[in-house]
Amino acid sequence: MDIQFVRLEEKLPPREYKSDLEPTWCPGCGDFGVVTALTRAFSEEKLDPSALSLVSGIGCSSRLPLWMNAFGLHSCHGRAVPAAVGVRLAKPEIPTIVTAGDGDLFSIGMEHFPHAARKNFNMVVISMDNRMYALTKNQVSPTSRKGYKGSLTPYGNIDEPFNVLAFSIASGATFVAQTYAGNPKHMTEIIEKAIEHPGFAFVNILSPCPTYNKIDTFKYYKGRLIDINNELGHDPSDKEKANYYAEHALDADNPDAENLEPFHGKVPIGVFYQTRKETFEEKVAKLKEQYKPENPDTVWDEILNKYKP
Amino acid sequence: MAFDLTIKYAGEGGEGVISSGDFTMRAAANLGYDVVTFKSFPAEIKGGYALSQVRISDEKILSQGDGFDILVAFNGEAYEVNKPLLRKGNVLIWDGPEGGDFEPEIEELEEKGVILYAVPMSKLAKEEVGAYITKNVIAMASVFTLFDFPIEVLKEEIVKKFSRKGEDVVNLNFKAIEVAQKYIKENIKKIDPYKLPGPKPKKDVIIVEGNEAIALGAAAAGVKVFAAYPITPATTVGNYLAPIILKTGGYVYQAEDEISSMAIVVGASFAGVKAMTATSGPGVSLMQELIGLASMTETPAVIVDVQRGGPSTGMPTKHDQADLFAAALGGHGDDQRVVIAPTNVEENFHLTIEAFNLAERYQLPVLFLTDASLSLRAEAIPTPNIKEIQSKLIERPTLKKGEVNPEDIQNIYRYQITEDGLSPFLAPGESPKPYTATGLEHGENSYPRTTPKERTEMMDKRFRKIQNIEDENPHLIEWDLGDLQEGEKADIAIITWGLTASIAKEAIQRLRKKGIKVAALYPKLVYPVPKKAIEKVASMADIVLVPEANYMGHLAKFIRMFTDVPPSKIVQFNIYRGEPFIPKEIEEKVEELLGKQVQA
Ligand SMILES: Cc1ncc(C[n+]2csc(CCOP(=O)(O)OP(=O)(O)O)c2C)c(N)n1
Ligand code: SF4
């Protein structure tokens, strides 16, 4: 069963997807790049601003829907994914994109992500990963590197970072990719692929916070990225290889990363994994078809007759 | 004198106690009688003490009554539990004189005036029918034979229920009926006065339990997304709705928790469809932040809370009315919510529809407070006219593409400030103008705003929506004045809500028969508190009695907090034992209060 998204006949210019609001982000924030990439991808995909929903939680990154010309739901901290599930259940023809932070998705909202992934809801989930909590002024997040100094961990993070890519694959996401806020072209391509992918598409965007995070900066990423598809020839349908690459995605944090296979100190970007499975929406549509009443006019007589004494 | 008979089946869970009650109820309803059942399951999955009580009358039944007339004890535990409740004139049918696991104190009971019939249900089932599982059929058939219920009606019910399982099963049950009939005829001399007077004109009714009524009401209201996480005693709302909603074009979604359920409801409703969840107290606690989001974003949402004994895990299968504070005031900040509460099963159906109407009309979350007892109570209710109901549904004012001139679109705002506070709704895929709903304080166009002026204007706008909610919904406030005129002097005023209201009603009828003037009010709209009606009814008497099944007196405290009723008049009457009131308690409380007053 094919559920088509609402699309326009003609492309709209990318700026048509911006609202009149100027982002309140700090100058140089990586999240600006995400807005640019999204507007380009929406334009390419001919999405209709009046039939498109962007759902977020709370955080610097989660403000993104406010800067966009589309239906947005800026919900509660951690609840972007289930709020988006609500949109999916209500209107499967409306493309739904979650735009939230690493803290929002993988700390307070952690209980939701793997379920939406394993159920394979047809939506895109973008994590703007600055590897910390920015809105609350610098605390560690689940993706913070070891040793990172947050306001509540002034002695440095004593935990290992959480590997969101490996986790997404394990959760059952059918599209898993990583891209970088400093590379609008790659970001746009990946987002387009994610939108086109029928199923749960997770895109981790490395998006620096120049105000607080002085380690995971644009400078740090410069020259340190490796495109696993183009440079290493990775085929996303190869799950074993996808898992292997994902497992090593955080190796660059390591002091002796240079010597580590397969990335030798580089940070991988690209599509790690992609497979086609029936989406949740397709399965529900089938059920509805299967149980649809023969005669809608008499459906209530049938229902009520069951309760007659 | 009206015919009024209560039969109670009690025994071990899994022995057919509950289905005995169901069969008896269906048979009586088929004969044109009004029926109300009360059931109690053990919290355990199997075993434990279970009861099913059926009240049958030729008049409208208000509550489950004070007790029972006929007790069928399946085992020793059932006998022990109910022995203290046996009164003069009651009939006890017990599993004996041989083959059962107990022996009642025959002499002691007979002295008390209890009539005893020994029917060896276990033995007959095992030896005469050859199948122990027919024990409950023997019990039912004995009841039918002894009290003049037409046995064909029981046979019809058995055919209805078991024909799917094959002729052998039906015949086995028929054999059990014959065995019971024969035993009663040969061994029991009837000395009690109870007797069903014969069939009444058949009414067009459906038999539903409280939670079934909610499911049907939701489907009739057009719910499209139902998201919930299992929790006793609310789970069955979803169980009942799941097969129906596929036919009416929606979906029941089992979420990973209640936070998710509520977020899904907000997301779905934001997208433009009717959405709801059903939970109990612990789930409401988890949902509070997102209920606030629905308030702030003015998103319609229906949250059913089937209350159970709390706090914490409390008593998951037991009756309680202690979630009113949490439902009305459990959010942070000043949020706008509506809380409504049904008093019986019929209202569970109609007020569920009303919950959607209120949510759509005022664009906010509506909490629907029912309870564990009501969830399991079955009633025969008039078959609803769904077409008529659907023609009167209130829908949110979604602005549709093509409905406005392109040049006017820019002047339309999702949170437009209006006199009544209500603004146009915009939905993806339907409306021409996108916006971002946000939990941040915002201006008319939904852009974040924090200036003192805009904050004040928006807060005022949101509260303006429900400023006149009492006047706009007189049908959600039930007056019960008997022969009194509004404002006339009464001996006592009674204000109560939820299941307690239906019980109080029966007590009040009895009090009136004794010449006591009672002015009563049963608000179905409990929050915002219907100040005018409460003040009016309270002004009719010097004592305002507020019976509630909770410790703190939630409604009584709300009356103090939100109305000008003099606090010295308010008398709280609280029970919190996990069972509903019985009418007699309220009757006696009133007599006690009025007696005291006369002496003073
Ligand atoms: C229930 C709740 N708890 C805490 C907060 C405070 N809070 C707001 S944003 C945030 C962290 C955001 O981190 P992330 O999602 O990584 O976004 P970023 O700001 O880094 O883009 C926290 C803890 C909140 N808004 N709600
Ligand atoms: S604090 Fe960091 S994440 Fe937040 S807007 Fe500024 S740069 Fe961006």
PDB file of C-alpha atoms in Angstrom, chain B residues 348-487:
ATOM      1  CA  ASN B 348     -20.474   7.697  30.349  1.00  0.00           C
ATOM      2  CA  PHE B 349     -21.711   7.456  26.778  1.00  0.00           C
ATOM      3  CA  HIS B 350     -23.292  10.875  26.373  1.00  0.00           C
ATOM      4  CA  LEU B 351     -20.706  12.823  28.309  1.00  0.00           C
ATOM      5  CA  THR B 352     -17.856  11.294  26.312  1.00  0.00           C
ATOM      6  CA  ILE B 353     -19.449  12.908  23.283  1.00  0.00           C
ATOM      7  CA  GLU B 354     -19.869  16.042  25.358  1.00  0.00           C
ATOM      8  CA  ALA B 355     -16.169  15.932  26.292  1.00  0.00           C
ATOM      9  CA  PHE B 356     -15.285  16.106  22.605  1.00  0.00           C
ATOM     10  CA  ASN B 357     -17.810  18.866  22.029  1.00  0.00           C
ATOM     11  CA  LEU B 358     -16.322  20.930  24.856  1.00  0.00           C
ATOM     12  CA  ALA B 359     -12.746  20.275  23.711  1.00  0.00           C
ATOM     13  CA  GLU B 360     -13.577  21.304  20.145  1.00  0.00           C
ATOM     14  CA  ARG B 361     -15.662  24.294  21.132  1.00  0.00           C
ATOM     15  CA  TYR B 362     -13.214  25.790  23.624  1.00  0.00           C
ATOM     16  CA  GLN B 363     -10.015  24.374  22.064  1.00  0.00           C
ATOM     17  CA  LEU B 364      -8.530  22.978  25.234  1.00  0.00           C
ATOM     18  CA  PRO B 365      -8.010  19.721  27.149  1.00  0.00           C
ATOM     19  CA  VAL B 366     -11.076  18.161  28.723  1.00  0.00           C
ATOM     20  CA  LEU B 367     -10.593  15.646  31.507  1.00  0.00           C
ATOM     21  CA  PHE B 368     -13.305  13.073  31.949  1.00  0.00           C
ATOM     22  CA  LEU B 369     -13.410  11.627  35.471  1.00  0.00           C
ATOM     23  CA  THR B 370     -15.056   8.288  35.904  1.00  0.00           C
ATOM     24  CA  ASP B 371     -14.048   5.487  38.280  1.00  0.00           C
ATOM     25  CA  ALA B 372     -13.300   1.805  38.795  1.00  0.00           C
ATOM     26  CA  SER B 373     -16.820   0.906  39.952  1.00  0.00           C
ATOM     27  CA  LEU B 374     -18.499   2.716  37.127  1.00  0.00           C
ATOM     28  CA  SER B 375     -16.091   1.130  34.661  1.00  0.00           C
ATOM     29  CA  LEU B 376     -17.482  -2.317  35.473  1.00  0.00           C
ATOM     30  CA  ARG B 377     -21.066  -1.391  36.138  1.00  0.00           C
ATOM     31  CA  ALA B 378     -23.410  -2.528  33.389  1.00  0.00           C
ATOM     32  CA  GLU B 379     -26.685  -0.829  32.616  1.00  0.00           C
ATOM     33  CA  ALA B 380     -29.373  -1.236  30.013  1.00  0.00           C
ATOM     34  CA  ILE B 381     -29.421   2.180  28.348  1.00  0.00           C
ATOM     35  CA  PRO B 382     -31.710   3.446  25.596  1.00  0.00           C
ATOM     36  CA  THR B 383     -30.184   2.623  22.205  1.00  0.00           C
ATOM     37  CA  PRO B 384     -28.565   5.875  21.119  1.00  0.00           C
ATOM     38  CA  ASN B 385     -29.540   7.519  17.863  1.00  0.00           C
ATOM     39  CA  ILE B 386     -26.082   7.916  16.365  1.00  0.00           C
ATOM     40  CA  LYS B 387     -27.171   9.833  13.266  1.00  0.00           C
ATOM     41  CA  GLU B 388     -28.873  12.427  15.408  1.00  0.00           C
ATOM     42  CA  ILE B 389     -25.904  12.653  17.767  1.00  0.00           C
ATOM     43  CA  GLN B 390     -23.518  13.086  14.866  1.00  0.00           C
ATOM     44  CA  SER B 391     -25.640  15.818  13.314  1.00  0.00           C
ATOM     45  CA  LYS B 392     -25.234  17.822  16.528  1.00  0.00           C
ATOM     46  CA  LEU B 393     -21.509  17.394  17.067  1.00  0.00           C
ATOM     47  CA  ILE B 394     -19.484  20.532  17.623  1.00  0.00           C
ATOM     48  CA  GLU B 395     -16.377  20.769  15.431  1.00  0.00           C
ATOM     49  CA  ARG B 396     -13.441  23.154  15.754  1.00  0.00           C
ATOM     50  CA  PRO B 397     -13.540  26.105  13.333  1.00  0.00           C
ATOM     51  CA  THR B 398     -10.833  24.880  10.934  1.00  0.00           C
ATOM     52  CA  LEU B 399     -10.144  27.397   8.231  1.00  0.00           C
ATOM     53  CA  LYS B 400     -10.206  25.551   4.904  1.00  0.00           C
ATOM     54  CA  LYS B 401      -8.324  26.348   1.737  1.00  0.00           C
ATOM     55  CA  GLY B 402     -10.507  28.317  -0.645  1.00  0.00           C
ATOM     56  CA  GLU B 403     -12.753  29.599   2.131  1.00  0.00           C
ATOM     57  CA  VAL B 404     -11.011  32.943   2.338  1.00  0.00           C
ATOM     58  CA  ASN B 405      -9.773  35.346  -0.277  1.00  0.00           C
ATOM     59  CA  PRO B 406      -6.004  35.098  -0.722  1.00  0.00           C
ATOM     60  CA  GLU B 407      -5.617  38.772   0.240  1.00  0.00           C
ATOM     61  CA  ASP B 408      -7.443  38.175   3.548  1.00  0.00           C
ATOM     62  CA  ILE B 409      -5.303  35.254   4.589  1.00  0.00           C
ATOM     63  CA  GLN B 410      -2.636  37.492   6.040  1.00  0.00           C
ATOM     64  CA  ASN B 411      -5.155  38.904   8.496  1.00  0.00           C
ATOM     65  CA  ILE B 412      -6.021  35.516   9.907  1.00  0.00           C
ATOM     66  CA  TYR B 413      -4.166  34.409  12.995  1.00  0.00           C
ATOM     67  CA  ARG B 414      -4.275  31.133  14.821  1.00  0.00           C
ATOM     68  CA  TYR B 415      -4.497  32.937  18.159  1.00  0.00           C
ATOM     69  CA  GLN B 416      -6.515  35.901  17.027  1.00  0.00           C
ATOM     70  CA  ILE B 417      -7.720  37.900  20.010  1.00  0.00           C
ATOM     71  CA  THR B 418     -11.498  37.910  20.017  1.00  0.00           C
ATOM     72  CA  GLU B 419     -14.272  38.860  22.360  1.00  0.00           C
ATOM     73  CA  ASP B 420     -15.043  35.295  23.359  1.00  0.00           C
ATOM     74  CA  GLY B 421     -11.394  34.268  23.215  1.00  0.00           C
ATOM     75  CA  LEU B 422     -12.016  31.712  20.476  1.00  0.00           C
ATOM     76  CA  SER B 423      -9.776  31.815  17.405  1.00  0.00           C
ATOM     77  CA  PRO B 424      -9.741  30.077  14.040  1.00  0.00           C
ATOM     78  CA  PHE B 425      -8.092  26.666  13.896  1.00  0.00           C
ATOM     79  CA  LEU B 426      -5.446  25.897  11.285  1.00  0.00           C
ATOM     80  CA  ALA B 427      -4.540  22.364  10.272  1.00  0.00           C
ATOM     81  CA  PRO B 428      -1.856  20.966   7.963  1.00  0.00           C
ATOM     82  CA  GLY B 429      -3.265  19.761   4.675  1.00  0.00           C
ATOM     83  CA  GLU B 430      -6.518  21.660   5.200  1.00  0.00           C
ATOM     84  CA  SER B 431      -5.724  25.306   5.931  1.00  0.00           C
ATOM     85  CA  PRO B 432      -3.985  27.754   3.626  1.00  0.00           C
ATOM     86  CA  LYS B 433      -1.826  29.311   6.322  1.00  0.00           C
ATOM     87  CA  PRO B 434       0.871  27.462   8.247  1.00  0.00           C
ATOM     88  CA  TYR B 435       1.899  28.424  11.767  1.00  0.00           C
ATOM     89  CA  THR B 436       3.979  26.870  14.517  1.00  0.00           C
ATOM     90  CA  ALA B 437       2.118  25.898  17.650  1.00  0.00           C
ATOM     91  CA  THR B 438       4.363  26.514  20.617  1.00  0.00           C
ATOM     92  CA  GLY B 439       4.293  25.999  24.341  1.00  0.00           C
ATOM     93  CA  LEU B 440       6.099  29.323  24.643  1.00  0.00           C
ATOM     94  CA  GLU B 441       3.918  32.313  25.356  1.00  0.00           C
ATOM     95  CA  HIS B 442       3.053  33.788  22.000  1.00  0.00           C
ATOM     96  CA  GLY B 443       1.325  36.541  20.092  1.00  0.00           C
ATOM     97  CA  GLU B 444      -1.708  36.224  17.848  1.00  0.00           C
ATOM     98  CA  ASN B 445       0.413  34.837  15.022  1.00  0.00           C
ATOM     99  CA  SER B 446       1.962  32.290  17.392  1.00  0.00           C
ATOM    100  CA  TYR B 447       5.357  33.950  17.383  1.00  0.00           C
ATOM    101  CA  PRO B 448       7.020  33.791  20.814  1.00  0.00           C
ATOM    102  CA  ARG B 449       6.275  36.908  22.877  1.00  0.00           C
ATOM    103  CA  THR B 450       7.064  37.899  26.429  1.00  0.00           C
ATOM    104  CA  THR B 451       6.143  41.564  26.719  1.00  0.00           C
ATOM    105  CA  PRO B 452       3.948  42.239  29.764  1.00  0.00           C
ATOM    106  CA  LYS B 453       1.189  43.567  27.514  1.00  0.00           C
ATOM    107  CA  GLU B 454       1.088  40.607  25.164  1.00  0.00           C
ATOM    108  CA  ARG B 455       1.421  38.076  27.960  1.00  0.00           C
ATOM    109  CA  THR B 456      -1.500  39.640  29.800  1.00  0.00           C
ATOM    110  CA  GLU B 457      -3.639  39.854  26.674  1.00  0.00           C
ATOM    111  CA  MET B 458      -3.014  36.232  25.745  1.00  0.00           C
ATOM    112  CA  MET B 459      -3.647  34.888  29.229  1.00  0.00           C
ATOM    113  CA  ASP B 460      -6.881  36.886  29.354  1.00  0.00           C
ATOM    114  CA  LYS B 461      -7.883  35.601  25.931  1.00  0.00           C
ATOM    115  CA  ARG B 462      -7.372  31.987  26.923  1.00  0.00           C
ATOM    116  CA  PHE B 463      -9.298  32.330  30.141  1.00  0.00           C
ATOM    117  CA  ARG B 464     -12.049  34.284  28.400  1.00  0.00           C
ATOM    118  CA  LYS B 465     -12.931  31.131  26.494  1.00  0.00           C
ATOM    119  CA  ILE B 466     -14.252  29.453  29.616  1.00  0.00           C
ATOM    120  CA  GLN B 467     -15.441  32.494  31.497  1.00  0.00           C
ATOM    121  CA  ASN B 468     -19.101  31.723  30.793  1.00  0.00           C
ATOM    122  CA  ILE B 469     -18.825  27.996  30.553  1.00  0.00           C
ATOM    123  CA  GLU B 470     -21.445  27.412  33.251  1.00  0.00           C
ATOM    124  CA  ASP B 471     -24.077  29.548  31.525  1.00  0.00           C
ATOM    125  CA  GLU B 472     -23.216  28.076  28.144  1.00  0.00           C
ATOM    126  CA  ASN B 473     -23.702  24.506  29.347  1.00  0.00           C
ATOM    127  CA  PRO B 474     -26.764  24.304  31.589  1.00  0.00           C
ATOM    128  CA  HIS B 475     -27.214  20.708  30.469  1.00  0.00           C
ATOM    129  CA  LEU B 476     -24.061  19.794  32.385  1.00  0.00           C
ATOM    130  CA  ILE B 477     -25.590  20.705  35.717  1.00  0.00           C
ATOM    131  CA  GLU B 478     -28.360  18.484  37.020  1.00  0.00           C
ATOM    132  CA  TRP B 479     -30.821  19.945  39.490  1.00  0.00           C
ATOM    133  CA  ASP B 480     -32.788  17.580  41.720  1.00  0.00           C
ATOM    134  CA  LEU B 481     -35.289  19.588  43.745  1.00  0.00           C
ATOM    135  CA  GLY B 482     -38.200  17.154  44.058  1.00  0.00           C
ATOM    136  CA  ASP B 483     -41.303  19.219  44.775  1.00  0.00           C
ATOM    137  CA  LEU B 484     -39.320  22.281  45.789  1.00  0.00           C
ATOM    138  CA  GLN B 485     -39.135  25.421  43.701  1.00  0.00           C
ATOM    139  CA  GLU B 486     -35.738  26.945  43.027  1.00  0.00           C
ATOM    140  CA  GLY B 487     -34.905  29.160  46.014  1.00  0.00           C
TER     141      GLY B 487
END
